[in-house]
Tab-separated table of C-alpha atoms in Angstrom:
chain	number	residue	atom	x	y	z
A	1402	UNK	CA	-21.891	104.407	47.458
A	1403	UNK	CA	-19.465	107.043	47.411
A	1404	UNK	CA	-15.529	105.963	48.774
A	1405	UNK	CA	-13.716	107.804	51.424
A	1406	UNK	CA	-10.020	108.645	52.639
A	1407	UNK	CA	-9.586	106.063	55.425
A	1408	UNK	CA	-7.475	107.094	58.079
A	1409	UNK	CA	-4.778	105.519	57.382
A	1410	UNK	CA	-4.259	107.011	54.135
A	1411	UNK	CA	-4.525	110.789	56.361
A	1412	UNK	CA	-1.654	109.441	58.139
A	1413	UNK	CA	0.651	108.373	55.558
A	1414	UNK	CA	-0.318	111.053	53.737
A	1415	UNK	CA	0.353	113.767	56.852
A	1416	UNK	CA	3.742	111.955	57.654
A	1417	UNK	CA	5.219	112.228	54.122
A	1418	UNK	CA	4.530	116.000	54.086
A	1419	UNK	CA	6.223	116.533	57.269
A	1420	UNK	CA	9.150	114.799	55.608
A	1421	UNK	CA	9.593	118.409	54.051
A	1422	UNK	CA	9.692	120.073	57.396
A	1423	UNK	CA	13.484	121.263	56.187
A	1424	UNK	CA	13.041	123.009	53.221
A	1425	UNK	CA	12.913	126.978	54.350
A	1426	UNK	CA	11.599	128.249	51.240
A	1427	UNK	CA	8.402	126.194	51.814
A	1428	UNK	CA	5.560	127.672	53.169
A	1429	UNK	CA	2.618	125.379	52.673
A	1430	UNK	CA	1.932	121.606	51.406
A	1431	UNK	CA	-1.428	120.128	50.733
A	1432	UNK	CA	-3.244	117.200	49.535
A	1433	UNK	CA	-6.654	117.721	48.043
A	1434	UNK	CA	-8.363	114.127	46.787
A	1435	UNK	CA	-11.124	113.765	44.502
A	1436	UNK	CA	-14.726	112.951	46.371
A	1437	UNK	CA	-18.228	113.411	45.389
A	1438	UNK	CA	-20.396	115.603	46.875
A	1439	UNK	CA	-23.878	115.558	48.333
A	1440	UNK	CA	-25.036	115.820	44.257
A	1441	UNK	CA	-22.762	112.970	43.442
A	1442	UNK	CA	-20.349	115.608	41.496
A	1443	UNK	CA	-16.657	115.013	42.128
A	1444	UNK	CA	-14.866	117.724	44.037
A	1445	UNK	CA	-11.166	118.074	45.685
A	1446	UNK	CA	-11.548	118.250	49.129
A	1447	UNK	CA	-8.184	118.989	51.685
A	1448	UNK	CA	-7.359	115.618	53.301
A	1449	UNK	CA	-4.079	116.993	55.036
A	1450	UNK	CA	-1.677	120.092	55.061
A	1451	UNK	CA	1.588	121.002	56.595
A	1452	UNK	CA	2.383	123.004	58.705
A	1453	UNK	CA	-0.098	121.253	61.146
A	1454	UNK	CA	-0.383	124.383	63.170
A	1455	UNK	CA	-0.904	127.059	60.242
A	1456	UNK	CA	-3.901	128.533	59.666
A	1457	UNK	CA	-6.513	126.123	58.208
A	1458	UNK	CA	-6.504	125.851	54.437
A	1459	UNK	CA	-9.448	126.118	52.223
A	1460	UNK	CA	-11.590	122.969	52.358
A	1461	UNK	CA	-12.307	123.002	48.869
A	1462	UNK	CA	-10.935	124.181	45.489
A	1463	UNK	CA	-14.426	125.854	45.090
A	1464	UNK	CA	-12.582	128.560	47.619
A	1465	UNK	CA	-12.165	131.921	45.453
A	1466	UNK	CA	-8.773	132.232	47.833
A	1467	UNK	CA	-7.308	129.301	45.676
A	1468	UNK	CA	-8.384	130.608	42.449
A	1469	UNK	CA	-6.436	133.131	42.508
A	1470	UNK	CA	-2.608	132.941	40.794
A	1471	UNK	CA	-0.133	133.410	43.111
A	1472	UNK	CA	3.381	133.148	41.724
A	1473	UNK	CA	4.662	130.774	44.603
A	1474	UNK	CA	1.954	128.112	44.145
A	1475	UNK	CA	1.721	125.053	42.103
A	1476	UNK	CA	-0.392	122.034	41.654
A	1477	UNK	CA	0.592	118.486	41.186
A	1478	UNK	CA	-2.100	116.749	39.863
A	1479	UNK	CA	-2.148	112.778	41.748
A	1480	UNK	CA	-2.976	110.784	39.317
A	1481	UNK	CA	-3.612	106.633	38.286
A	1482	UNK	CA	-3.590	106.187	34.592
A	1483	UNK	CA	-6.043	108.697	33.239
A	1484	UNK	CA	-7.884	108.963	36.203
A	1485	UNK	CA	-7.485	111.935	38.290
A	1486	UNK	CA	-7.309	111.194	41.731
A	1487	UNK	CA	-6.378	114.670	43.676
A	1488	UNK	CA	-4.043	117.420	43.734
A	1489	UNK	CA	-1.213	118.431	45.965
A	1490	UNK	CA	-0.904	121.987	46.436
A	1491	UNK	CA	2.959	123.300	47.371
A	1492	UNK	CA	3.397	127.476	48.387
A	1493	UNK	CA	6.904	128.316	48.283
A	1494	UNK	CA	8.594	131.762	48.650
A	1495	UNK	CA	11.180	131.251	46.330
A	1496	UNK	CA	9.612	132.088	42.232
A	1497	UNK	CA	11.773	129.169	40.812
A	1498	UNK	CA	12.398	125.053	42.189
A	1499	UNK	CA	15.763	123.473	41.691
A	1500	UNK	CA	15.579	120.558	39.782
A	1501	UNK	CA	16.404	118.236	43.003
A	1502	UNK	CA	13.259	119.546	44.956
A	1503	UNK	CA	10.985	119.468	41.508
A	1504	UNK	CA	12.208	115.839	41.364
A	1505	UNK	CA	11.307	115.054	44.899
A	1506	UNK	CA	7.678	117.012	44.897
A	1507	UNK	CA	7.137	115.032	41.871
A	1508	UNK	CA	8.428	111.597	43.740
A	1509	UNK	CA	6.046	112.559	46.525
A	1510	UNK	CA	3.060	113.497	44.230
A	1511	UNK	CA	3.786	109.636	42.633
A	1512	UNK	CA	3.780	107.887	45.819
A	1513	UNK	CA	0.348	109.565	47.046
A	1514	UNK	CA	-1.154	108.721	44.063
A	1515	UNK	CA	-0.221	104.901	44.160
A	1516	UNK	CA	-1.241	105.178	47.591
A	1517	UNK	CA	-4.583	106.427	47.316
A	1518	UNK	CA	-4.863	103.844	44.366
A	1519	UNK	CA	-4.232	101.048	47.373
A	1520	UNK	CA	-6.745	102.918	49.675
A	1521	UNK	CA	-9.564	102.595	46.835
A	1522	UNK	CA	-8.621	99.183	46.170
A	1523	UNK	CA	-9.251	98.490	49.892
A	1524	UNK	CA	-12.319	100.139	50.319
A	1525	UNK	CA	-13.942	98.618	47.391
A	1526	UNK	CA	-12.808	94.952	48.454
A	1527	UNK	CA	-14.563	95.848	52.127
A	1528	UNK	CA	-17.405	96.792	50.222
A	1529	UNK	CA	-17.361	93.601	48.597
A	1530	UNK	CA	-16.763	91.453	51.839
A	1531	UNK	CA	-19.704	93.101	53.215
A	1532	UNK	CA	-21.895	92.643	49.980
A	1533	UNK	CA	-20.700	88.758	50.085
A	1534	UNK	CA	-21.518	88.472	54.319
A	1535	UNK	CA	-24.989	89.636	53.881
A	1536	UNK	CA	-25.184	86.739	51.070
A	1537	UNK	CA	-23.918	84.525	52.456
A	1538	UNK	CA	-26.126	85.327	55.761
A	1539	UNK	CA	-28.887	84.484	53.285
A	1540	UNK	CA	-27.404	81.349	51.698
A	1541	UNK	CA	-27.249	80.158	55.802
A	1542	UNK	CA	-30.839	80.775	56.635
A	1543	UNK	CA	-32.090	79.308	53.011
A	1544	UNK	CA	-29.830	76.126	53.569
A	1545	UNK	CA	-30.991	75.959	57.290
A	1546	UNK	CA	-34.628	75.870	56.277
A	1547	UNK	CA	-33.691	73.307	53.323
A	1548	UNK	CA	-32.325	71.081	56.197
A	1549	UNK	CA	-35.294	70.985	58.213
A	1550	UNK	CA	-37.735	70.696	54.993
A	1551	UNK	CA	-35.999	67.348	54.062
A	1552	UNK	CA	-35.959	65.799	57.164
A	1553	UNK	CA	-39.850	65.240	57.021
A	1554	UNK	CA	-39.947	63.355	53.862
A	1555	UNK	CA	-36.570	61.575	54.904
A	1556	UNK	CA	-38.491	60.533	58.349
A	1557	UNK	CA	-41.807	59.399	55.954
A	1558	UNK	CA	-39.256	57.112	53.840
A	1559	UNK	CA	-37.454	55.352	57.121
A	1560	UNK	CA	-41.207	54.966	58.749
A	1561	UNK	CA	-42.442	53.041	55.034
A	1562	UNK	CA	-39.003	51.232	54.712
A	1563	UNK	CA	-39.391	49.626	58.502
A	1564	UNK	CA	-42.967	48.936	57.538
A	1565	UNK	CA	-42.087	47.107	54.764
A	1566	UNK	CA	-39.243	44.796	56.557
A	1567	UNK	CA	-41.712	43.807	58.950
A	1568	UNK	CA	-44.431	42.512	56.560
A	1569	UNK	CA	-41.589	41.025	54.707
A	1570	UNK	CA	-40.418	37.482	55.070
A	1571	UNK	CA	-37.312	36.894	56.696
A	1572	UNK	CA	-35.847	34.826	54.092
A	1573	UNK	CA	-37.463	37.074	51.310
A	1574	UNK	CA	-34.865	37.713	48.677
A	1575	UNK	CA	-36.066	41.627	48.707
A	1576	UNK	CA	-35.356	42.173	52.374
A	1577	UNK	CA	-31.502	43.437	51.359
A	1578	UNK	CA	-33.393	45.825	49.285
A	1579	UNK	CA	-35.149	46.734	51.956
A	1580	UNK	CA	-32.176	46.891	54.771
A	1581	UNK	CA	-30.262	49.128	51.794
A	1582	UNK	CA	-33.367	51.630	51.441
A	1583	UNK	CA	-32.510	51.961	55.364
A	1584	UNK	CA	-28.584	52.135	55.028
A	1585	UNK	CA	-29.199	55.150	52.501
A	1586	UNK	CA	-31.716	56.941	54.739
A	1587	UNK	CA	-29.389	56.703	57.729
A	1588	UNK	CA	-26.438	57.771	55.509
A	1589	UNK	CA	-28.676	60.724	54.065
A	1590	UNK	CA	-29.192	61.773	58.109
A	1591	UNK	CA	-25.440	61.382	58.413
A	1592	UNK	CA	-24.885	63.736	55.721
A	1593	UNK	CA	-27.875	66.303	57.172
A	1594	UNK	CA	-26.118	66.103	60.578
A	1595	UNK	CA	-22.758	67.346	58.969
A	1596	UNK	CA	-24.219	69.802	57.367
A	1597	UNK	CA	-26.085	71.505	60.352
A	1598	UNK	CA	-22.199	71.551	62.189
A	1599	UNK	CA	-20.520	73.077	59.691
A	1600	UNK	CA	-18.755	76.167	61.284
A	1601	UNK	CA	-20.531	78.935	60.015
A	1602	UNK	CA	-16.695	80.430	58.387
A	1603	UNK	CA	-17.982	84.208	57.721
A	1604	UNK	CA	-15.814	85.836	55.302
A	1605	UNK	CA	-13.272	87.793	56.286
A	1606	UNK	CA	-10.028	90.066	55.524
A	1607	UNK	CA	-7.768	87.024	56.685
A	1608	UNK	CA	-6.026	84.959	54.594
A	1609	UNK	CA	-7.371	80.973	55.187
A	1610	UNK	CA	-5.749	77.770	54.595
A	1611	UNK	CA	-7.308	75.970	51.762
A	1612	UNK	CA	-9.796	73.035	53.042
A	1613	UNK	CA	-8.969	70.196	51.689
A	1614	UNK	CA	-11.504	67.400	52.632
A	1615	UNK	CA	-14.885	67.845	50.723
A	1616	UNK	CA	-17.311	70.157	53.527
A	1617	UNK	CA	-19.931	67.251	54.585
A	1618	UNK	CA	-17.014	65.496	56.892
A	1619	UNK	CA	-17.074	68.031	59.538
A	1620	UNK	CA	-15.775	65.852	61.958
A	1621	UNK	CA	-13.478	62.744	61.805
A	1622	UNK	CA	-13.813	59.652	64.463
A	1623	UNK	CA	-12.191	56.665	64.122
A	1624	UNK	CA	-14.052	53.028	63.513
A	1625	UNK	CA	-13.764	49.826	62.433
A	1626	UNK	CA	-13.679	49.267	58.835
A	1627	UNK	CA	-15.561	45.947	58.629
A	1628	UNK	CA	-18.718	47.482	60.457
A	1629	UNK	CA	-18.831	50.568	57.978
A	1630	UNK	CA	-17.630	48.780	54.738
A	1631	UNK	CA	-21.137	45.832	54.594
A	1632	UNK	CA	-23.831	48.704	54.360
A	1633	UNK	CA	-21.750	50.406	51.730
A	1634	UNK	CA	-21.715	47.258	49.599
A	1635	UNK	CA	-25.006	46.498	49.782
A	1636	UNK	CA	-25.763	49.673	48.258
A	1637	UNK	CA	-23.511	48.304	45.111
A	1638	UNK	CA	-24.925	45.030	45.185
A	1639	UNK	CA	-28.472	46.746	44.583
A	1640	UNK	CA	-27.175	49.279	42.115
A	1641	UNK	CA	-25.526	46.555	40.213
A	1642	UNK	CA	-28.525	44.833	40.589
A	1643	UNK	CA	-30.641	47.666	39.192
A	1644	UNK	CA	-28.284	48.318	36.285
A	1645	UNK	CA	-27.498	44.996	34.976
A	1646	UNK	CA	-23.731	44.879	36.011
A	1647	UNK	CA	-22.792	41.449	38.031
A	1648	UNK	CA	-21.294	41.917	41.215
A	1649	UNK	CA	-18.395	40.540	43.233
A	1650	UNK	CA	-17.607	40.666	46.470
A	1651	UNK	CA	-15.878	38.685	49.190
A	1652	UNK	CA	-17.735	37.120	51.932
A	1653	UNK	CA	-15.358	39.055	54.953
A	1654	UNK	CA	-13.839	42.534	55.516
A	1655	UNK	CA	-10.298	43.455	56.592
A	1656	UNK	CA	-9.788	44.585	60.200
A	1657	UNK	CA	-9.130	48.590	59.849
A	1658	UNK	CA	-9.464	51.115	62.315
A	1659	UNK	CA	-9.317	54.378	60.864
A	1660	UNK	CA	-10.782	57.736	59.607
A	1661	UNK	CA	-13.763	55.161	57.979
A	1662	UNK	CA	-15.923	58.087	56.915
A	1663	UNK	CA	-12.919	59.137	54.685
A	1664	UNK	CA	-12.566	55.345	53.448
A	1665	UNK	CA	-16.740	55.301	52.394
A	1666	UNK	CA	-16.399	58.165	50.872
A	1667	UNK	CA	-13.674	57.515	48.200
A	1668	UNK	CA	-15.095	54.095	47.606
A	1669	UNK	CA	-18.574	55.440	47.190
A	1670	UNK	CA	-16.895	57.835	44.118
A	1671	UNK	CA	-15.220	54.913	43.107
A	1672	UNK	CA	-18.365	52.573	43.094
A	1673	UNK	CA	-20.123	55.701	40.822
A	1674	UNK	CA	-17.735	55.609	38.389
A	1675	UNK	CA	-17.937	52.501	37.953
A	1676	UNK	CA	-21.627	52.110	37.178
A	1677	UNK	CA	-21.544	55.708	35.113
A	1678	UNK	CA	-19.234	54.511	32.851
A	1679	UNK	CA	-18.620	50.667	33.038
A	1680	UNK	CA	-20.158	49.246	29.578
A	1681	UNK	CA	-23.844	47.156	30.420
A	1682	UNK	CA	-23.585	44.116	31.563
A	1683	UNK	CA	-19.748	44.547	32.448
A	1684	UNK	CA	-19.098	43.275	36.259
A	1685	UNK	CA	-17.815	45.181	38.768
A	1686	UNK	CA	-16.165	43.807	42.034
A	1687	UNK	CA	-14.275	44.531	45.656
A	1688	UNK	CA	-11.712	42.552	47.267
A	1689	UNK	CA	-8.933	43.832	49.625
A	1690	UNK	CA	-5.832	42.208	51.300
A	1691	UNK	CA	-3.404	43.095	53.958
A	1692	UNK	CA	-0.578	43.090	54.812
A	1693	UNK	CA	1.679	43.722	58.052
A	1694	UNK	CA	2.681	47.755	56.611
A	1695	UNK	CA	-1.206	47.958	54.712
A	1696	UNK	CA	-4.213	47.618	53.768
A	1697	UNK	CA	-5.265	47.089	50.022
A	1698	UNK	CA	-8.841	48.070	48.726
A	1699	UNK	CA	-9.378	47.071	45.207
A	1700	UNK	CA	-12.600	48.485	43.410
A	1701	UNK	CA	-12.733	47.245	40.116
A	1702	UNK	CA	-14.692	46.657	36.745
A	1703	UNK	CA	-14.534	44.997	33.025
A	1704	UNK	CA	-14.746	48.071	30.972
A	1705	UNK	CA	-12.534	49.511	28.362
A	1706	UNK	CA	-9.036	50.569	30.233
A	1707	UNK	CA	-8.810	53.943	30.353
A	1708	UNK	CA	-5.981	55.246	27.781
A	1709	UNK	CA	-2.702	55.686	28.934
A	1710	UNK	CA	-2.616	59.524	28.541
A	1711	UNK	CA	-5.430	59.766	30.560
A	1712	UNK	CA	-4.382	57.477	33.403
A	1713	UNK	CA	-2.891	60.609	35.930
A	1714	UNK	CA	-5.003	63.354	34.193
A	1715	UNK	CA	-8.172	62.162	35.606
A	1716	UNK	CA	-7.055	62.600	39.348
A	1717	UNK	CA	-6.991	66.338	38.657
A	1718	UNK	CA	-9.327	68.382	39.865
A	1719	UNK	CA	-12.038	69.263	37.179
A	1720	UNK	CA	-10.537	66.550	35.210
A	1721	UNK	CA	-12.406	63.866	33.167
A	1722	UNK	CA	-11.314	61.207	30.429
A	1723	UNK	CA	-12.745	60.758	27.071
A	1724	UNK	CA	-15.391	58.146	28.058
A	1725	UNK	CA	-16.826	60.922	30.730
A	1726	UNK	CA	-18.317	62.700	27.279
A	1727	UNK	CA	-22.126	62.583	27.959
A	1728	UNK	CA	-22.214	61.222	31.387
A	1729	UNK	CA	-23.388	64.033	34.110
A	1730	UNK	CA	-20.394	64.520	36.267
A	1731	UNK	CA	-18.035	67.195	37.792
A	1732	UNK	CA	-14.418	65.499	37.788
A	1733	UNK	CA	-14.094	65.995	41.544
A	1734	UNK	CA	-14.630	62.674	42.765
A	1735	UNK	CA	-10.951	61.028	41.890
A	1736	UNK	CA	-8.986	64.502	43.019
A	1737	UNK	CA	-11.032	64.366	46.306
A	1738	UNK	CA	-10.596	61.097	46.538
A	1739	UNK	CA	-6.462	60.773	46.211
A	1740	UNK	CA	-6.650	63.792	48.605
A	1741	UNK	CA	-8.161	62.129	51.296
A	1742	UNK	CA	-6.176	58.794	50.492
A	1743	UNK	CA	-2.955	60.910	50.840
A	1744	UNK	CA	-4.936	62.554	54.291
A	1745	UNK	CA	-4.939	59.178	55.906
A	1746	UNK	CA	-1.162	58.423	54.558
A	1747	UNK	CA	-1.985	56.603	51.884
A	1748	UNK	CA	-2.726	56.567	48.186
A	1749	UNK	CA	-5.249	56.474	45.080
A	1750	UNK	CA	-3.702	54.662	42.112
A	1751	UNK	CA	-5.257	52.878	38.603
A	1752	UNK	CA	-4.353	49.592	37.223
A	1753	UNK	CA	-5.438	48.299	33.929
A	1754	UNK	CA	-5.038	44.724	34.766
A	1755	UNK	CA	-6.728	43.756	37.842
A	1756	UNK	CA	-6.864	40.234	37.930
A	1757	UNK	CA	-3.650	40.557	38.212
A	1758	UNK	CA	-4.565	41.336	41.917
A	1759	UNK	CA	-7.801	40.010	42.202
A	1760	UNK	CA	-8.484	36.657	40.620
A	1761	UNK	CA	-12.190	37.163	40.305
A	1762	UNK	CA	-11.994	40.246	38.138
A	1763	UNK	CA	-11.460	40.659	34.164
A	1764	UNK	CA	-8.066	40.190	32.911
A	1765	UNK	CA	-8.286	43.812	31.153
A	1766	UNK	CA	-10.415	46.527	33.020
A	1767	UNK	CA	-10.089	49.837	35.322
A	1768	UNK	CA	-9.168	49.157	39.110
A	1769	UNK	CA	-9.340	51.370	41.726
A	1770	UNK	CA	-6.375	50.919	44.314
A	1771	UNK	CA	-6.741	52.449	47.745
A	1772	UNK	CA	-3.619	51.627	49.522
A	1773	UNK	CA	-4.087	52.322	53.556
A	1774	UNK	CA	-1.030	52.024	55.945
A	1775	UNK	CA	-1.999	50.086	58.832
A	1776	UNK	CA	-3.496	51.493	62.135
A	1777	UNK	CA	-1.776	50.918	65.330
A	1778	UNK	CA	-5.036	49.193	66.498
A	1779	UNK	CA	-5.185	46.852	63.300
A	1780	UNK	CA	-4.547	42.785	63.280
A	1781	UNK	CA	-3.085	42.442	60.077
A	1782	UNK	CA	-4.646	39.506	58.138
A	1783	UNK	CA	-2.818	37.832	56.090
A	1784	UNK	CA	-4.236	37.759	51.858
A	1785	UNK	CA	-6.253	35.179	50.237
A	1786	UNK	CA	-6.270	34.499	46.546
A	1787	UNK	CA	-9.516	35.732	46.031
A	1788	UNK	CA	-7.583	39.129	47.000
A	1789	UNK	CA	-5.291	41.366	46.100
């Protein structure tokens, strides 16, 4: 696609010849840029003049009138680099310049060319924009029809899992399994939901504030911590389950009203981690404790620490530690996760001892501490010794 002159660059370009409105030996300025044709061959074309009111100039050096040599005309060529960008034409009266006007045609002939490199720039980054709308049009409608696709075999799964509960005893040990296939399913429609609200942020010229929180929590509503937290842990009972790993948990949940989402979130990275890289048959555990300024959520297993260099490192984004070598994985999940800790005033920390806080858990090991300040709508309850 062939670039034009915006308008913008006419009017710069028309104001700083007028600046020469002055100068009585002057007859004529003109600025003649570099465009293709109808062929696709480059040719200067006039893009502005002064005197406004004179007669109009050639349109093109093509013109036999501007072939000819005229001792009061020169041409400055506008140019970026190596790249020639236009011309600017000057008819004087006088044969010879001082050096002081040579100095400030040649000034002028800089600053046009600098500014038509800024005009280019422009139009080939609104090019771009419009290249990367029309994608991401295309990325909507594909991820809009991906939606609705997995909803049907998401429905299917639900339908089979109630089935199952019903022929199940209720004092079957496999009807946790069961009520965790569910949890997952409606967690799974949580996540579908979020993604069908996203606002549709087109691309624009404007500059944006970085997003911070990861883009399935479009919204945030408080909720009680002890009704969100017993569906999450079943899911790492039956993963510990699965995998070998014994689990620990406490038998209550602290009283936390909050941005919940945000708090299942990081502990659902942190409950990954720990089965991706605990060693087999190492346990992993959750306690918590409170206190009257916060709330303490511990998540914590009996692998190898993780080395001392590596301890702060691993909350970067992109980030992973030596024992991340051959284990699928991004190195998001502890930077998003001490973002959204620090988003709900609190923070993400590692300790390498955490029976030192939870009596249950290995005396050497990686723990997970989520520190929370208390809500106004909390009752503080006081710590056990099975707890932080």
């Amino acid at each position: 696609m062939a670039l034009g002159v915006s308008a913008d660059y006419r009017s710069l370009t028309q104001n700083l010849l007028e600046s020469f409105a002055g100068d009585d030996e002057l007859r004529c300025l003109a600025v003649y840029m570099a465009l293709s044709d109808a062929s696709g061959l480059l040719q200067l074309e006039a893009v502005a003049c002064w005197p406004a009111g004179r007669q109009r100039l050639p349109e093109s050096l093509r013109d036999p009138a501007l072939q000819i040599p005229e001792q009061g005309r020169r041409w400055l060529p506008l140019r970026n680099g190596n790249h020639l960008l236009g011309a600017l034409l000057v008819e004087t009266a006088a044969s010879s310049w001082p050096d002081s006007f040579s100095q400030r045609l040649g000034r002028l002939a800089t600053a046009l060319a600098i500014a038509r490199t800024l005009d280019l720039r422009c139009e080939n980054m609104a090019l771009d924009l419009d290249h990367l709308q029309k994608q991401q049009a295309e990325q909507e409608h594909r991820l809009a029809a991906l939606i609705h696709q997995m909803r049907n075999p998401l429905a299917a799964l639900r339908t089979i899992s109630q089935l199952l509960r019903r022929r199940l005893d209720q004092d079957s040990q496999q009807q946790h399994l069961v009520t965790s296939l569910l949890d997952e399913g409606q967690q799974l429609e949580h996540y579908l939901k979020a993604l069908e609200q996203l606002p549709r942020q087109r691309l624009s010229t404007e500059l944006e504030q970085p997003r911070l929180l990861p883009p399935f929590r479009s919204s945030q509503v408080d909720g009680q911590l002890r009704e969100r937290l017993p569906p999450l842990l079943r899911r790492a009972r039956s993963s510990c389950e699965a995998s070998g790993h014994p689990w620990h948990q406490p038998g209550d949940w602290p009283q936390w009203q909050g941005d919940v989402d945000a708090v299942a979130e990081i502990l659902a990275n942190l409950i990954e981690n720990a089965l991706r890289y605990a060693p087999p048959q190492a346990p992993i555990g959750f306690c918590w404790a409170t206190s009257a300024e916060v709330v303490q959520l511990l998540l914590w297993d009996g692998g190898c620490p993780i080395p001392e260099p590596e301890r702060e490192r691993i909350f970067r984004q992109g980030q992973r530690g030596a024992a991340g070598a051959g284990h699928q994985g991004t190195g998001y999940g502890l930077s998003l996760g001490r973002q959204l800790a620090q988003s709900l005033g609190g923070a993400l920390t590692l300790i390498t001892q955490p029976q030192l806080l939870c009596p249950e858990a290995t005396p050497e090991g990686n723990g997970f501490l989520l520190t929370l300040p208390i809500s106004p709508q909390t009752t503080p309850v006081g710590a056990t010794n099975t707890r932080p």
